Short mmCIF file of N, CA and C in Angstrom, two decimals:
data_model
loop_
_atom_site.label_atom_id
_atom_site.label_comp_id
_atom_site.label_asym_id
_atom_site.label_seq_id
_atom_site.Cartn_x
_atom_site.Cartn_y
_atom_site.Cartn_z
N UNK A 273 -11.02 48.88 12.67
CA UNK A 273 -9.94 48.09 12.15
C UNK A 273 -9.93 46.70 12.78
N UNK A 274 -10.50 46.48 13.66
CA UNK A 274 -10.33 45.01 14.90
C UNK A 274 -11.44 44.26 13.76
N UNK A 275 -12.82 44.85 13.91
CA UNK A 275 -13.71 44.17 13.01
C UNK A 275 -13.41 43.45 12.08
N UNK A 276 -12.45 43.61 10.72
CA UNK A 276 -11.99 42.85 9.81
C UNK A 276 -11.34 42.06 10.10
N UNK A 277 -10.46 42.32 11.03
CA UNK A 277 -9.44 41.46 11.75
C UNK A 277 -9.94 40.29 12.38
N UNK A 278 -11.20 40.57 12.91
CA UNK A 278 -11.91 39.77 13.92
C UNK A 278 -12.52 38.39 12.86
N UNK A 279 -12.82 39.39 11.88
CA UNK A 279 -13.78 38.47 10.96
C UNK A 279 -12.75 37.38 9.99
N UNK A 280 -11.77 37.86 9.79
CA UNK A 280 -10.88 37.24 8.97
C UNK A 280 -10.47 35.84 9.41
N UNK A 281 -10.55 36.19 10.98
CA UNK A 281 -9.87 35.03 11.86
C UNK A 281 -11.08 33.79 12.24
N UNK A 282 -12.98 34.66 11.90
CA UNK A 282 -13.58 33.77 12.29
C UNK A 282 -13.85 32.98 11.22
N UNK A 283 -13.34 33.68 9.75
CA UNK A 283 -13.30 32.67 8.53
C UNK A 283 -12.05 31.67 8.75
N UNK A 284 -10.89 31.83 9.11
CA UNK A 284 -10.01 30.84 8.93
C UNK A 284 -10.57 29.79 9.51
N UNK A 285 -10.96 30.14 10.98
CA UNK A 285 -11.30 29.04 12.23
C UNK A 285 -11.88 27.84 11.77
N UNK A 286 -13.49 28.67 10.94
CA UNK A 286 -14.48 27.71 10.28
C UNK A 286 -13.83 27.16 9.32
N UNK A 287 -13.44 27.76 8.46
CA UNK A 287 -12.97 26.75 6.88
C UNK A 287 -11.60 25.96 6.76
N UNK A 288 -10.91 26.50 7.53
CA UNK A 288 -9.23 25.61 7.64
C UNK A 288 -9.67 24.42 8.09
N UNK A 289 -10.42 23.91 8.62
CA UNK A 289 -10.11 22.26 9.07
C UNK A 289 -10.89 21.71 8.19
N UNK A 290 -11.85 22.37 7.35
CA UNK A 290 -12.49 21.65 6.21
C UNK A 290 -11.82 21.88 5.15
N UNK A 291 -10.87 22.48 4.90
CA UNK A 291 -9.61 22.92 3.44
C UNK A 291 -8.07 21.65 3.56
N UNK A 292 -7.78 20.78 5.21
CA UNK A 292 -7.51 20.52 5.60
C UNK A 292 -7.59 18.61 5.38
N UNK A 293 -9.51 18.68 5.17
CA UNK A 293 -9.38 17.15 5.26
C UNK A 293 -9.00 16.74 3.72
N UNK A 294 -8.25 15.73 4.13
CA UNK A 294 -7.98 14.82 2.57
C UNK A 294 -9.05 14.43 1.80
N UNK A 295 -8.77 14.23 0.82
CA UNK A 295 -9.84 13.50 -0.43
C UNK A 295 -9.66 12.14 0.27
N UNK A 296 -10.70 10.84 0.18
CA UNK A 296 -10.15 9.95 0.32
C UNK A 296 -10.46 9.05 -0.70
N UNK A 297 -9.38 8.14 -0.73
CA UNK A 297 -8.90 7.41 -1.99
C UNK A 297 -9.10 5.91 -1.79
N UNK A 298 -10.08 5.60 -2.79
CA UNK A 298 -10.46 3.85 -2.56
C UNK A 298 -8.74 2.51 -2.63
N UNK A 299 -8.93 1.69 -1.85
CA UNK A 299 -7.91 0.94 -2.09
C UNK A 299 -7.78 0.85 -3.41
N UNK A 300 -6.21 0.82 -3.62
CA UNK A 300 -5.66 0.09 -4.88
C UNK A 300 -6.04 -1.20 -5.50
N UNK A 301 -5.18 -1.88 -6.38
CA UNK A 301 -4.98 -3.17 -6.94
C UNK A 301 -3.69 -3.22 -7.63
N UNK A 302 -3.78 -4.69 -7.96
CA UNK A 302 -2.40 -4.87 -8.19
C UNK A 302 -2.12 -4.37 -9.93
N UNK A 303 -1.04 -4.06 -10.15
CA UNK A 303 -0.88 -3.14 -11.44
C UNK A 303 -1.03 -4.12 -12.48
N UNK A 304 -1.87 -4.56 -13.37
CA UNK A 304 -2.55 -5.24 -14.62
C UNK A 304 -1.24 -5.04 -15.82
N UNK A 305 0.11 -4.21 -15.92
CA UNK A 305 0.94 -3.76 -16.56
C UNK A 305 2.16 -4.47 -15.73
N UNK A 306 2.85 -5.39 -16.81
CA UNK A 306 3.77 -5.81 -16.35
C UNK A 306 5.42 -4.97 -16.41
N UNK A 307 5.67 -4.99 -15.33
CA UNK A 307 6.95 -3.53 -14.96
C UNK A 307 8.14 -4.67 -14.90
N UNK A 308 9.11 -4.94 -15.77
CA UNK A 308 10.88 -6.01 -15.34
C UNK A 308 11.63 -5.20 -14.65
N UNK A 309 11.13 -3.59 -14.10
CA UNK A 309 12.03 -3.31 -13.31
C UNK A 309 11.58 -3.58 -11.73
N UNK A 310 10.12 -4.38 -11.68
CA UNK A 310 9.77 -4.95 -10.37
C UNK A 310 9.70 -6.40 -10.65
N UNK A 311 10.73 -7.01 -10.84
CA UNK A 311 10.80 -8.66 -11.05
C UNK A 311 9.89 -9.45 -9.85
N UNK A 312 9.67 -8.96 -8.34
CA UNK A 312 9.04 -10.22 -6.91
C UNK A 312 7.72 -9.85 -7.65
N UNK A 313 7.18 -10.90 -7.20
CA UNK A 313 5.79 -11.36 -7.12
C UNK A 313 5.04 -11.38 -5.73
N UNK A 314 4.14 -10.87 -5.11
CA UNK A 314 3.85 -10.68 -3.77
C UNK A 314 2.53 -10.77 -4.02
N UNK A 315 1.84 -12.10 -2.93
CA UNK A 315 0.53 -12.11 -2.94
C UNK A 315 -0.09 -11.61 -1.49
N UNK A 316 -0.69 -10.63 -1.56
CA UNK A 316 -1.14 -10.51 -0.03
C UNK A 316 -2.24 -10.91 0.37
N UNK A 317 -2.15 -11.59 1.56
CA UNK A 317 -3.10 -12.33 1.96
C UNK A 317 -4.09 -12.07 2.85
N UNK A 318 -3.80 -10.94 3.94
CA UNK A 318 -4.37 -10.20 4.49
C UNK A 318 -4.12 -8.85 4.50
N UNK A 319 -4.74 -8.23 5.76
CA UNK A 319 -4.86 -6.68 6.31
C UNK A 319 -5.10 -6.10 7.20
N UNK A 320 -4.88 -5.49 8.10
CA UNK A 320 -5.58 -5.43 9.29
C UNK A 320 -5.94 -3.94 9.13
N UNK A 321 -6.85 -3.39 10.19
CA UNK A 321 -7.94 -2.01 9.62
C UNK A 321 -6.69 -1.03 8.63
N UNK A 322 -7.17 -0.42 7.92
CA UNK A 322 -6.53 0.71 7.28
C UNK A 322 -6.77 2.06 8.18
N UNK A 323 -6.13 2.55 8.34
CA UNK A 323 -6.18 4.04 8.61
C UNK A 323 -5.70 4.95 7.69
N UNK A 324 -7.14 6.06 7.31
CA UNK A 324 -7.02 7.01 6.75
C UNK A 324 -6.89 8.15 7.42
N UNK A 325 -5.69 9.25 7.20
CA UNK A 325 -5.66 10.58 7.60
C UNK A 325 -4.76 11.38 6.74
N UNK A 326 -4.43 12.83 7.20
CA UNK A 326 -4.22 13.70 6.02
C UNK A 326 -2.87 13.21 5.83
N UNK A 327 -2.18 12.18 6.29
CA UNK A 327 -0.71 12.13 5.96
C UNK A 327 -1.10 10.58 4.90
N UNK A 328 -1.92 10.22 4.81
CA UNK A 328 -1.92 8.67 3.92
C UNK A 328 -2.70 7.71 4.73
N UNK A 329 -2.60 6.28 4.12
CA UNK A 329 -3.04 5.02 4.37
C UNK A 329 -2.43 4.32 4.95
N UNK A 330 -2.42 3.83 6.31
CA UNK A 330 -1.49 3.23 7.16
C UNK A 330 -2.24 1.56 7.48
N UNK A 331 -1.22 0.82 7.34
CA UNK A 331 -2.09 -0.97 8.00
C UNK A 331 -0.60 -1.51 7.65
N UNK A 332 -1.43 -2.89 8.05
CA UNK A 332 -0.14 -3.92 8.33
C UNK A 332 -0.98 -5.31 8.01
N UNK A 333 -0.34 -6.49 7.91
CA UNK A 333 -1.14 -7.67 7.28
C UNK A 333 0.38 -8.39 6.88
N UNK A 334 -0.38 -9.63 6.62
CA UNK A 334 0.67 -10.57 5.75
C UNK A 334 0.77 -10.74 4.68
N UNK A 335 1.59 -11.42 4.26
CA UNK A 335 1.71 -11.71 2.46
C UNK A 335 2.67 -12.64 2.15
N UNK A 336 2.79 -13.77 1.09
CA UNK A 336 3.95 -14.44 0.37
C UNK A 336 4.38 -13.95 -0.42
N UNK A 337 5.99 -14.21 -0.20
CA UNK A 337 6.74 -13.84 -1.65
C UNK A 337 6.73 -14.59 -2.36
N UNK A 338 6.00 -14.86 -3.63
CA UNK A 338 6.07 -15.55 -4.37
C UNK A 338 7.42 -15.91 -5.58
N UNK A 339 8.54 -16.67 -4.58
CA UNK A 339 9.45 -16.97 -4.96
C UNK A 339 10.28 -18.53 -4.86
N UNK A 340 11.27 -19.11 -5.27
CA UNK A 340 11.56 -20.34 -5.13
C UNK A 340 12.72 -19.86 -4.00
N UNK A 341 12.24 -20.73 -2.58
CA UNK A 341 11.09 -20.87 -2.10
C UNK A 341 10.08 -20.09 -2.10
N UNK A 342 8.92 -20.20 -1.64
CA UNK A 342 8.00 -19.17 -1.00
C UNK A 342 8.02 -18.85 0.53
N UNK A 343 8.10 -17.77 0.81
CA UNK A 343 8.04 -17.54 1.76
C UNK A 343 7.23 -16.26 2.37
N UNK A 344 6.78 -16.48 3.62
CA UNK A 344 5.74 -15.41 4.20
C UNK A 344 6.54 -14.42 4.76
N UNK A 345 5.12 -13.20 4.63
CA UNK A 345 6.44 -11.85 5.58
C UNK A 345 5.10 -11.05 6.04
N UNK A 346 5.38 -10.69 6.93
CA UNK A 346 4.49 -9.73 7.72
C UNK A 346 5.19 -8.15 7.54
N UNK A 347 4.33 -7.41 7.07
CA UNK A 347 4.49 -6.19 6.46
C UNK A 347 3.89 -5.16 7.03
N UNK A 348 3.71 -3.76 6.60
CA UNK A 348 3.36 -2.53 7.56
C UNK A 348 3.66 -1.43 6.25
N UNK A 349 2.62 -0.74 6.07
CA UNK A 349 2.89 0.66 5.22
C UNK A 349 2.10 1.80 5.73
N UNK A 350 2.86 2.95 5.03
CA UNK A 350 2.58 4.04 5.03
C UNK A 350 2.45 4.68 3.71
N UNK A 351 1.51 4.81 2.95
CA UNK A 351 1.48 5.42 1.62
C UNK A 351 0.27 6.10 1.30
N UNK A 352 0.14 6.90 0.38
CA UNK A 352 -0.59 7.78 -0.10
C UNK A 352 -2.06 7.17 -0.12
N UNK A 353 -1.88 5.91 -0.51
CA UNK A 353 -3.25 5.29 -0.64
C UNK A 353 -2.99 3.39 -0.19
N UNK A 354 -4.07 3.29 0.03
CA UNK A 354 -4.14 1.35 0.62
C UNK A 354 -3.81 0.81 -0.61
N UNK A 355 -4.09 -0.69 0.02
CA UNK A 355 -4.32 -1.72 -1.45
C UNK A 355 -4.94 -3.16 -0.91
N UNK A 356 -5.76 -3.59 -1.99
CA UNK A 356 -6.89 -4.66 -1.38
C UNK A 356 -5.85 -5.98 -1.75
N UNK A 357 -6.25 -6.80 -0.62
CA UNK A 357 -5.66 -8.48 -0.42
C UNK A 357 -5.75 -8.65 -1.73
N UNK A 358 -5.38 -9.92 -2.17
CA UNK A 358 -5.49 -10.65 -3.51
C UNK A 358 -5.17 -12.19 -3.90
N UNK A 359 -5.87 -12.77 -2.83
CA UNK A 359 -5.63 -14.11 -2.97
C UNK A 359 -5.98 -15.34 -4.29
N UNK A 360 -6.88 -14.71 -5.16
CA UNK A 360 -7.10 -15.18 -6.24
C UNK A 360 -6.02 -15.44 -7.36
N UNK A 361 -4.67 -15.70 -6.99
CA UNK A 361 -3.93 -15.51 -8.29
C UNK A 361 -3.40 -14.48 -8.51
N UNK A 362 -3.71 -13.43 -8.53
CA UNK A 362 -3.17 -12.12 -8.92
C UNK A 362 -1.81 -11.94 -8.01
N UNK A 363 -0.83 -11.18 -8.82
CA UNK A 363 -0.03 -10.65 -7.61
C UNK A 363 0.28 -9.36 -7.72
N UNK A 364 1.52 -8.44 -6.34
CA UNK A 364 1.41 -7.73 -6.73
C UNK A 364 2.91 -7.43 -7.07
N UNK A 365 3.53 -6.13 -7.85
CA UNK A 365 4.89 -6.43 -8.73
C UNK A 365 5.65 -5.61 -7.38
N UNK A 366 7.17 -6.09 -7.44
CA UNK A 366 7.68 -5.41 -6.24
C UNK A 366 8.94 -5.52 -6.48
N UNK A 367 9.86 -4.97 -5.79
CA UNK A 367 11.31 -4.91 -5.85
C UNK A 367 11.78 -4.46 -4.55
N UNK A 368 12.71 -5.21 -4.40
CA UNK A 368 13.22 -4.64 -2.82
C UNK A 368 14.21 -3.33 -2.86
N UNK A 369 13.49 -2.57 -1.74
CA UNK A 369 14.82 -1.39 -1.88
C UNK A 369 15.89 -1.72 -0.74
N UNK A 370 15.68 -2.63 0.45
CA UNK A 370 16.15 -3.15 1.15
C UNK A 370 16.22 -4.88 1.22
N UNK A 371 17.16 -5.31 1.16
CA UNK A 371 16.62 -6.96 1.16
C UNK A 371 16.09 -7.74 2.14
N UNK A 372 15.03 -8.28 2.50
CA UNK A 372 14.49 -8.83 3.13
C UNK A 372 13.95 -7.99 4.51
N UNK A 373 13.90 -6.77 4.24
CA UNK A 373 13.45 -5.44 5.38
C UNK A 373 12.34 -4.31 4.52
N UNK A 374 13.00 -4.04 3.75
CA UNK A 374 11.67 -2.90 2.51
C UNK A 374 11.97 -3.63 1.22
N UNK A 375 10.47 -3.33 0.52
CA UNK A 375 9.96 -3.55 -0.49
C UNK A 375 9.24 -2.60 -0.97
N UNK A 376 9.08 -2.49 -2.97
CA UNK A 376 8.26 -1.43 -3.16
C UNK A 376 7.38 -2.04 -4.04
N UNK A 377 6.10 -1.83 -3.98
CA UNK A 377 4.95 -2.57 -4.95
C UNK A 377 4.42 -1.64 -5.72
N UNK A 378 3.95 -2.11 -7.04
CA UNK A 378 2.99 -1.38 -7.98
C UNK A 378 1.47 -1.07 -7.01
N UNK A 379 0.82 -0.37 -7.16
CA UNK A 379 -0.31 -0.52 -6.89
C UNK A 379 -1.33 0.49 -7.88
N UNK A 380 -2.03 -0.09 -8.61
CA UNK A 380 -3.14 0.69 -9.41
C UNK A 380 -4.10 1.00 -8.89
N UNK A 381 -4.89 2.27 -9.66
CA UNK A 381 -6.42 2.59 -9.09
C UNK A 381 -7.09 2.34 -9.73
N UNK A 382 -7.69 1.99 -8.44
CA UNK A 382 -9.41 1.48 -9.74
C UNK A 382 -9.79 2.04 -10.66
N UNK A 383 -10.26 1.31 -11.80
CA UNK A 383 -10.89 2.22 -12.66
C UNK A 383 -10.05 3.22 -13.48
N UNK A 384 -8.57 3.12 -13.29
CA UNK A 384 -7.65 4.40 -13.73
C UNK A 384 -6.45 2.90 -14.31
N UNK A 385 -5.60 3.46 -15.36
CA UNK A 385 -4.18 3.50 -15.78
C UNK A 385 -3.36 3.79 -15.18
N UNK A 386 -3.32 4.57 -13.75
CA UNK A 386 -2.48 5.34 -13.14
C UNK A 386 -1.95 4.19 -12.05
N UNK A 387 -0.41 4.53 -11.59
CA UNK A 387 0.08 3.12 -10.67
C UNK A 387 1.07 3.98 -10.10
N UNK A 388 0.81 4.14 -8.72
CA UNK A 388 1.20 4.57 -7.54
C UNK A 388 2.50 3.44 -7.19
N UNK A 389 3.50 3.78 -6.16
CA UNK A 389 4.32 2.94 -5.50
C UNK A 389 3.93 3.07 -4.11
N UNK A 390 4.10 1.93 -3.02
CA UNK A 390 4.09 1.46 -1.82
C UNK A 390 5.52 1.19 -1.59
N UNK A 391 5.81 1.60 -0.20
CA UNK A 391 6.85 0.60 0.10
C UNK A 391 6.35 0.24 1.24
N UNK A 392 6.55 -1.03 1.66
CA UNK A 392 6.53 -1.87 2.90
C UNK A 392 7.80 -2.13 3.81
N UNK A 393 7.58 -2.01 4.84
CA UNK A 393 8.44 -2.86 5.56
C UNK A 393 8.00 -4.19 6.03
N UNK A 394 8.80 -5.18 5.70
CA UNK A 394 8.82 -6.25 6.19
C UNK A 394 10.05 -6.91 6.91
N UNK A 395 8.76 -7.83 7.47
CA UNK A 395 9.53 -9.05 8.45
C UNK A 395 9.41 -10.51 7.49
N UNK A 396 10.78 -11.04 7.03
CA UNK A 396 10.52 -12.49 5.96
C UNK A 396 10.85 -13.20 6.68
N UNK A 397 9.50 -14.74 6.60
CA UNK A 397 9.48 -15.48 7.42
C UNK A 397 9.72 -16.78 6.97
N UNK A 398 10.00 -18.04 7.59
CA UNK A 398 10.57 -18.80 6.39
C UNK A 398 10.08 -19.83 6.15
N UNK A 399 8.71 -20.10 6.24
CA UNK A 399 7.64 -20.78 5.47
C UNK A 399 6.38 -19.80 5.07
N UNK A 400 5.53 -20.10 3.86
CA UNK A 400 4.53 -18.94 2.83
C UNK A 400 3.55 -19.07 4.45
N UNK A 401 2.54 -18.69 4.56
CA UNK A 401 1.05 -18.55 4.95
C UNK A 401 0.34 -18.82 3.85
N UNK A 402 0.08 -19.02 3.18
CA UNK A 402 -0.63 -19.79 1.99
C UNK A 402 -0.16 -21.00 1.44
N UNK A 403 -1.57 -21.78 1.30
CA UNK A 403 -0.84 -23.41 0.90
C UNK A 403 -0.65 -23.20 -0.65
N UNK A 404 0.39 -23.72 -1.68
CA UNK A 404 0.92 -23.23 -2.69
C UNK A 404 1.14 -24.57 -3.31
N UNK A 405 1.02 -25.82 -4.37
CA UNK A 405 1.16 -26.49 -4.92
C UNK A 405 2.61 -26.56 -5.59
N UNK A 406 3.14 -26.86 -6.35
CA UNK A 406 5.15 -27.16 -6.74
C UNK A 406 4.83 -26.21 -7.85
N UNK A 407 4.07 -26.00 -8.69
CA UNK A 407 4.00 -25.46 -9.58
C UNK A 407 3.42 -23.89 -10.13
N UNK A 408 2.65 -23.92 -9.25
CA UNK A 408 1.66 -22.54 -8.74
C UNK A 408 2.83 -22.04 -7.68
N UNK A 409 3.89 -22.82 -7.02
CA UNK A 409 4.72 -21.58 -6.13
C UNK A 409 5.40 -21.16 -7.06
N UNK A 410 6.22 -21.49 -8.05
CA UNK A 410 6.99 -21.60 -8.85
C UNK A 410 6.66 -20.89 -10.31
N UNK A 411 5.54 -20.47 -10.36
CA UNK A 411 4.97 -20.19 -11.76
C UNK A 411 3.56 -19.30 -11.32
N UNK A 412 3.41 -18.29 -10.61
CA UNK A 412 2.61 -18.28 -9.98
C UNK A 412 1.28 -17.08 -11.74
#
């Protein structure tokens, strides 16, 4: 009777920490589908390393709110999956669930229709980190 017992336990040992690791999931992008129930515009400008583990995608980086004014905010998440900078124009869609402390962004997957939410915490700072022209802050 120990024998099965014995063996049962030397299957969990081996296979539980490999049943255990996460899938991992390429950074996002910003959602290509325009959402009016996320009116901010948020360009992020950096990132600092991502960390992947079985609870999600963890980093921190900067970004502008692309708003009149613009202004910069240094941010920090915890979510299911990352999301890549986007300084080209693009932004990403967001709404605050807290004002000027959390925010929540669209974020799409590559290659997919599908659009995940982020929330960030931020720190809003009160000039952008990106140089922004009168019209491009304003109209971005």
């Amino acid at each position: 009777m120990k024998a099965p017992i014995l063996f049962s336990a030397l299957l969990v040992t081996l296979f539980a920490p490999a049943m255990a690791v996460p899938q991992y999931e390429p950074p996002g992008v910003a959602s290509t589908v325009s959402n009016p129930n996320y009116p901010l515009h948020v360009r992020v400008l950096s990132q600092g390393e991502r960390v992947h583990n079985r609870f999600g995608t963890h980093s921190f980086g900067r970004a502008d709110l692309l708003a009149s004014p613009v202004r910069g905010m240094d941010y920090a998440f915890d979510c299911s999956t990352g999301f890549l900078h986007n300084e080209n124009g693009d932004f990403y869609q967001g709404r605050w669930k807290k004002p000027d402390q959390e925010m929540e962004i669209l974020v799409q997957r590559m290659g997919s229709d599908h659009v995940d939410k982020c929330t960030l915490k931020v720190t809003m700072k009160a000039e952008p980190y990106g140089k922004y022209s009168g019209a491009a802050a304003s109209n971005p």
